Coordinates of C-alpha atoms (C1' of nucleotides) in Angstrom, one line a residue:
Chain H
M1 CA 0.0 0.0 0.0
R2 CA 1.5 3.3 -1.1
I3 CA 1.1 6.6 0.7
G4 CA -1.7 7.8 -1.6
E5 CA -3.9 4.9 -0.9
L6 CA -3.1 5.2 2.7
A7 CA -4.2 8.9 2.7
R8 CA -7.4 8.1 0.9
T9 CA -8.2 5.1 3.3
T10 CA -7.6 7.0 6.5
G11 CA -8.6 10.6 5.4
V12 CA -5.2 11.9 6.5
E13 CA -3.4 14.0 3.9
V14 CA -0.2 12.7 2.4
D15 CA 1.9 15.6 3.6
T16 CA 0.4 15.0 7.1
I17 CA 1.5 11.3 7.0
R18 CA 5.0 12.3 6.1
Y19 CA 4.9 14.9 8.8
Y20 CA 3.9 12.1 11.4
E21 CA 6.7 10.0 10.2
R22 CA 9.2 13.0 10.7
A23 CA 7.6 13.5 14.1
G24 CA 8.1 10.1 15.1
L25 CA 4.5 9.0 15.4
L26 CA 4.8 6.6 12.6
S27 CA 7.8 4.6 12.1
A28 CA 9.6 4.8 8.6
P29 CA 8.0 2.2 6.4
K30 CA 9.7 0.0 3.9
R31 CA 10.6 1.3 0.6
S32 CA 10.1 -0.4 -2.7
D33 CA 12.8 -0.3 -5.3
N34 CA 11.8 3.1 -6.6
G35 CA 12.0 4.5 -3.2
Y36 CA 8.2 4.8 -2.6
R37 CA 7.0 4.2 1.0
T38 CA 5.2 0.8 1.3
Y39 CA 2.8 0.5 4.1
A40 CA 1.5 -2.6 6.0
P41 CA -1.9 -3.0 7.4
G42 CA -0.6 -2.3 10.9
D43 CA 0.5 1.1 9.7
L44 CA -3.1 1.7 8.6
A45 CA -4.6 0.9 12.0
R46 CA -1.8 3.0 13.7
L47 CA -2.6 6.0 11.5
A48 CA -6.3 5.5 12.0
F49 CA -5.7 5.5 15.8
I50 CA -3.7 8.8 15.5
R51 CA -6.4 10.3 13.3
H52 CA -9.1 9.5 15.9
C53 CA -7.1 11.0 18.7
R54 CA -6.5 14.1 16.8
A55 CA -10.3 14.3 16.2
L56 CA -10.4 14.4 20.0
D57 CA -7.8 17.3 19.8
I58 CA -5.4 15.3 21.8
P59 CA -1.9 16.8 21.1
L60 CA 0.6 14.9 19.1
A61 CA 3.0 14.5 22.2
D62 CA 0.1 12.7 24.2
I63 CA -0.7 10.5 21.3
Q64 CA 2.9 9.4 21.0
R65 CA 2.7 8.5 24.7
L66 CA -0.6 6.6 24.1
L67 CA 0.9 4.7 21.2
S68 CA 3.9 3.6 23.3
I69 CA 1.5 2.3 25.8
V70 CA -0.5 0.6 23.2
D71 CA 2.9 -1.1 22.1
S72 CA 3.4 -2.4 25.6
P73 CA 0.0 -3.8 26.8
E74 CA 1.5 -5.0 30.1
S75 CA 2.1 -1.5 31.2
D76 CA -0.2 0.3 33.8
C77 CA -3.0 2.1 32.3
G78 CA -3.1 4.8 35.0
E79 CA -1.2 7.3 32.7
I80 CA -4.0 6.9 30.2
N81 CA -6.6 8.1 32.7
H82 CA -4.2 11.0 33.5
L83 CA -3.7 12.0 29.9
V84 CA -7.5 11.9 29.2
D85 CA -8.1 13.9 32.4
L86 CA -5.6 16.5 31.4
N87 CA -7.1 16.8 27.9
L88 CA -10.5 17.0 29.4
A89 CA -9.3 19.9 31.7
R90 CA -7.8 21.7 28.8
V91 CA -10.9 21.5 26.8
R92 CA -13.1 22.6 29.6
A93 CA -10.8 25.6 30.3
R94 CA -10.9 26.7 26.7
L95 CA -14.6 26.2 26.7
A96 CA -15.3 28.6 29.5
S97 CA -13.1 31.3 28.1
M98 CA -14.8 31.0 24.7
Q99 CA -18.3 31.2 26.3
A100 CA -17.2 34.4 27.9
L101 CA -15.9 35.5 24.7
E102 CA -19.2 34.7 22.9
Q103 CA -21.0 36.9 25.4
Q104 CA -18.6 39.8 24.9
L105 CA -18.9 39.6 21.2
M106 CA -22.7 39.5 21.3
A107 CA -22.7 42.5 23.6
L108 CA -20.4 44.3 21.1
R109 CA -22.5 43.3 18.2
G110 CA -25.6 44.8 19.8
Q111 CA -24.0 48.2 19.9
C112 CA -24.6 48.7 16.2
A113 CA -28.0 48.2 14.8
T114 CA -27.9 50.4 11.7
P115 CA -24.8 50.8 9.6
D116 CA -23.8 54.5 9.5
K117 CA -20.6 56.4 9.5
A118 CA -17.7 54.7 11.4
S119 CA -17.4 57.8 13.6
A120 CA -20.9 57.1 15.0
C121 CA -20.6 53.3 15.2
G122 CA -21.4 51.9 18.6
I123 CA -19.1 48.9 18.2
L124 CA -16.0 51.1 17.4
H125 CA -16.9 53.5 20.2
E126 CA -17.3 50.6 22.6
L127 CA -13.9 49.2 21.5
V128 CA -12.2 52.5 21.9
A129 CA -13.8 53.2 25.2
A130 CA -13.0 49.8 26.6
A131 CA -9.4 50.2 25.5
Q132 CA -9.4 53.5 27.5
G133 CA -10.5 51.6 30.6
E134 CA -14.0 53.0 30.7
A135 CA -17.0 50.8 31.5
C136 CA -18.0 48.6 28.6
A137 CA -20.0 45.6 27.8
C138 CA -16.9 43.4 27.8
H139 CA -15.3 44.5 31.1
R140 CA -18.1 44.0 33.6
P141 CA -17.9 45.7 37.2
A142 CA -16.9 42.4 38.6
D143 CA -13.9 42.4 36.2
T144 CA -10.7 44.0 37.3
G145 CA -11.1 46.3 34.5
A146 CA -9.0 49.3 33.5
T147 CA -6.1 49.6 31.1
S148 CA -3.4 47.5 33.0
D149 CA -5.5 44.5 33.9
G150 CA -5.0 41.0 32.7
A151 CA -8.3 40.0 31.0
R152 CA -6.6 37.4 28.8
P153 CA -9.0 34.8 27.3
Chain Y
M1 CA 7.7 57.2 26.8
R2 CA 9.9 54.2 26.2
I3 CA 8.9 50.7 25.3
G4 CA 9.1 49.3 28.8
E5 CA 6.8 51.9 30.3
L6 CA 4.4 51.4 27.4
A7 CA 4.4 47.6 28.1
R8 CA 3.8 48.2 31.8
T9 CA 1.0 50.7 31.1
T10 CA -0.9 48.4 28.6
G11 CA 0.0 45.1 29.9
V12 CA 1.5 44.1 26.5
E13 CA 4.9 42.5 26.6
V14 CA 7.8 44.4 25.1
D15 CA 8.6 41.7 22.5
T16 CA 4.9 41.8 21.4
I17 CA 4.9 45.5 21.0
R18 CA 7.9 45.1 18.8
Y19 CA 6.2 42.3 17.0
Y20 CA 3.1 44.4 16.4
E21 CA 5.4 47.1 14.9
R22 CA 7.0 44.6 12.5
A23 CA 3.5 43.3 11.6
G24 CA 2.4 46.7 10.7
L25 CA -0.2 47.3 13.5
L26 CA 1.8 50.0 15.1
S27 CA 3.7 52.6 13.1
A28 CA 7.5 52.9 13.8
P29 CA 7.8 55.4 16.6
K30 CA 10.4 58.1 16.8
R31 CA 13.7 57.3 18.1
S32 CA 15.7 59.1 20.6
D33 CA 19.5 59.8 20.1
N34 CA 20.4 56.4 21.6
G35 CA 18.1 54.6 19.2
Y36 CA 15.4 53.9 21.7
R37 CA 11.7 53.9 20.6
T38 CA 9.9 56.9 21.9
Y39 CA 6.1 56.6 22.0
A40 CA 3.4 59.3 22.1
P41 CA 0.1 59.0 24.1
G42 CA -1.6 58.2 20.7
D43 CA 0.5 55.1 20.5
L44 CA -0.7 54.1 24.0
A45 CA -4.4 54.4 23.1
R46 CA -3.8 52.5 19.7
L47 CA -1.9 49.7 21.6
A48 CA -4.7 49.5 24.2
F49 CA -7.3 49.2 21.4
I50 CA -5.3 46.4 19.8
R51 CA -4.9 44.7 23.3
H52 CA -8.6 44.9 23.9
C53 CA -9.4 43.3 20.5
R54 CA -6.9 40.6 21.2
A55 CA -8.7 39.9 24.5
L56 CA -11.8 39.3 22.2
D57 CA -9.7 36.9 20.2
I58 CA -10.0 39.1 17.1
P59 CA -7.2 38.0 14.8
L60 CA -4.4 40.5 14.0
A61 CA -5.5 40.9 10.3
D62 CA -9.1 41.9 11.4
I63 CA -7.6 44.4 14.0
Q64 CA -5.6 46.0 11.3
R65 CA -8.6 46.5 9.3
L66 CA -10.5 48.0 12.3
L67 CA -7.6 50.3 13.0
S68 CA -7.7 51.6 9.4
I69 CA -11.4 52.3 9.8
V70 CA -10.7 54.1 13.1
D71 CA -8.2 56.1 11.3
S72 CA -10.8 57.2 8.7
P73 CA -14.0 58.0 10.7
E74 CA -15.9 59.0 7.6
S75 CA -15.9 55.5 6.1
D76 CA -19.0 53.3 6.4
C77 CA -19.1 51.1 9.5
G78 CA -20.9 48.2 7.7
E79 CA -17.6 46.5 7.5
I80 CA -17.2 46.7 11.3
N81 CA -20.5 44.8 11.8
H82 CA -19.3 42.2 9.3
L83 CA -16.0 41.7 11.1
V84 CA -17.7 41.3 14.4
D85 CA -20.2 38.9 12.9
L86 CA -17.4 36.8 11.3
N87 CA -15.6 36.7 14.6
L88 CA -18.8 35.7 16.5
A89 CA -19.5 32.9 14.0
R90 CA -15.9 31.7 14.2
V91 CA -16.2 31.6 18.1
R92 CA -19.5 29.9 18.0
A93 CA -18.3 27.2 15.5
R94 CA -15.3 26.5 17.7
L95 CA -17.6 26.5 20.8
A96 CA -19.8 23.9 19.3
S97 CA -17.0 21.6 18.4
M98 CA -15.5 21.9 21.8
Q99 CA -18.7 21.0 23.5
A100 CA -18.8 17.8 21.4
L101 CA -15.2 17.3 22.3
E102 CA -16.0 17.5 25.9
Q103 CA -18.7 15.0 25.6
Q104 CA -16.5 12.6 23.7
L105 CA -13.7 12.9 26.3
M106 CA -16.0 12.4 29.2
A107 CA -17.4 9.2 27.5
L108 CA -13.8 8.1 27.0
R109 CA -13.0 8.9 30.6
G110 CA -15.9 6.8 31.9
Q111 CA -14.5 3.7 30.2
C112 CA -11.9 3.3 32.9
A113 CA -12.9 3.3 36.5
T114 CA -10.0 1.3 38.0
P115 CA -6.5 1.4 36.7
D116 CA -5.2 -1.9 35.7
K117 CA -3.2 -3.4 32.8
A118 CA -3.2 -1.3 29.7
S119 CA -4.4 -4.3 27.8
A120 CA -7.6 -4.3 29.7
C121 CA -8.0 -0.5 29.6
G122 CA -11.5 0.6 28.5
I123 CA -10.1 3.9 27.1
L124 CA -7.4 2.3 25.0
H125 CA -9.9 -0.3 23.7
E126 CA -12.3 2.4 22.8
L127 CA -9.7 4.5 21.1
V128 CA -8.5 1.5 19.1
A129 CA -12.0 0.3 18.3
A130 CA -13.0 3.8 17.2
A131 CA -10.0 4.0 14.9
Q132 CA -11.1 0.8 13.4
G133 CA -14.6 2.2 12.6
E134 CA -16.5 0.1 15.2
A135 CA -19.2 1.8 17.1
C136 CA -17.9 3.9 20.0
A137 CA -18.9 6.7 22.4
C138 CA -17.2 9.3 20.2
H139 CA -18.9 8.4 16.8
R140 CA -22.5 8.3 17.6
P141 CA -25.0 6.6 15.1
A142 CA -25.9 10.1 13.8
D143 CA -22.3 10.5 13.0
T144 CA -21.0 9.6 9.6
G145 CA -18.7 7.2 11.4
A146 CA -16.1 4.7 10.1
T147 CA -12.5 5.1 9.1
S148 CA -12.9 7.5 6.2
D149 CA -15.3 10.1 7.6
G150 CA -14.5 13.8 8.3
A151 CA -15.1 14.2 12.1
R152 CA -12.5 17.0 12.3
P153 CA -13.1 19.3 15.2
Chain F
dC1 C1' 8.1 5.4 -29.1
dC2 C1' 6.5 9.2 -26.9
dT3 C1' 3.5 12.0 -24.4
dT4 C1' 0.4 13.0 -20.9
dG5 C1' -1.1 12.7 -16.4
dA6 C1' -1.1 10.7 -11.9
dC7 C1' 1.7 9.5 -8.4
dT8 C1' 5.8 9.9 -5.4
dA9 C1' 10.3 11.8 -3.3
dT10 C1' 13.1 15.6 -0.9
dG11 C1' 14.0 19.7 1.5
dG12 C1' 12.6 24.0 2.7
dA13 C1' 9.4 27.8 3.6
dG14 C1' 5.1 29.8 5.2
dT15 C1' 1.1 29.9 8.6
dC16 C1' -0.4 32.5 13.5
dG17 C1' 0.7 35.2 17.4
dC18 C1' 3.7 35.4 19.8
dT19 C1' 8.1 34.1 23.0
dC20 C1' 12.8 33.5 24.0
dC21 C1' 17.7 34.1 23.2
dA22 C1' 22.4 35.7 22.1
dG23 C1' 25.1 39.3 21.9
dG24 C1' 25.7 43.8 22.1
dG25 C1' 24.9 49.0 23.8
dT26 C1' 22.9 52.6 27.3
dT27 C1' 21.1 54.3 31.4
dT28 C1' 20.0 54.5 36.2
dT29 C1' 21.0 53.3 40.9
dC30 C1' 23.9 52.4 44.8
Chain T
dG1 C1' 32.9 52.8 39.5
dA2 C1' 30.3 48.7 39.4
dA3 C1' 25.9 46.4 39.3
dA4 C1' 21.3 46.3 37.8
dA5 C1' 18.0 47.4 34.7
dC6 C1' 16.9 48.8 30.4
dC7 C1' 17.2 49.0 25.2
dC8 C1' 18.7 47.3 20.4
dT9 C1' 18.8 43.8 16.4
dG10 C1' 18.3 39.5 14.2
dG11 C1' 17.1 34.9 14.4
dA12 C1' 15.1 30.7 16.2
dG13 C1' 11.3 28.1 18.3
dC14 C1' 6.5 26.6 19.3
dG15 C1' 2.2 23.2 17.3
dA16 C1' 0.4 20.9 13.6
dC17 C1' 0.3 21.2 9.8
dT18 C1' 0.3 23.1 4.5
dC19 C1' 2.3 24.4 0.4
dC20 C1' 6.0 24.7 -2.9
dA21 C1' 9.7 23.8 -6.3
dT22 C1' 12.1 20.4 -8.3
dA23 C1' 12.8 15.9 -9.8
dG24 C1' 12.1 10.9 -10.3
dT25 C1' 8.5 6.9 -11.6
dC26 C1' 5.0 4.6 -13.8
dA27 C1' 0.8 3.2 -16.6
dA28 C1' -2.3 4.3 -20.3
dG29 C1' -3.4 6.3 -24.7
dG30 C1' -2.1 7.9 -29.5

DNA sequence: CCTTGACTATGGAGTCGCTCCAGGGTTTTC
DNA sequence: GAAAACCCTGGAGCGACTCCATAGTCAAGG
């Protein structure tokens, strides 16, 4: 099986497969006489595993760790729990900040009902005012507010 | 005002300020005799504006567009609405995929209650099975499922 | 036999938004 | 006068790809 067929079968782009090889997630496959990569069914399963983990947004370093555990089935699976927990925490943290972000953008969007001159635009006014540390829909009173705060998302 | 003071006042790191200058979001400031950047109050307001937009996760290219609109207040503000709408849509799309992701990771986490041998780990089994296209907690029946689907996050 | 087109190879650069570093010069403080 | 704090430039690194130029390989059609 050549790289193109592997790509079509798994839905992973050819460039990405080669990238995974460089990154050490896939071992270098055999080469045919013309230098083409030749993959075995085991490579297909391994790449499908990687692809599924990536669909779960698990970083490559974690996937590499999971693969090494898969390769040694006698090892303790406690680390697997830990990896999944870490990724879950990461996703939840990002989720919370994005929900706040959505609220802020919605509030901002509500500032401009009818398009007009930019100088009268509520959105722009809001952004400028917020940058100056005035009260705005984005920095609520509960927030630390002002120009020097740390409202990173 | 030198770059360090600007950084402290706005909460933007020195390196980032120089990066914004390179990226064209901040115009090159005057230099004093020793070559140090010397910023005017207008630069402070501009950088605070950028910082606030970044807190809203608006990409630099969009911020650059907003800044050019701010610079020409007679222009139409319709594009501002459009930019905010686009960013809102982007955030919402990402939000939806992350919520699905959280569900999938939670389902995965539920597969392993008690740490044991990796060969018996429900999480690993689930990941491998899912990669092989079998039914799993991640690919629901409603999903297109299987090894060649497009469940990108 | 030759061309066309699909496929594959390599190495390197580009993406985004920073962040860090080396190796220097300058200013402030003790 | 020395130490600490500040500033400069240019370049590399991050994650996870993606795209490119250039070149070799192979099967089908004319």
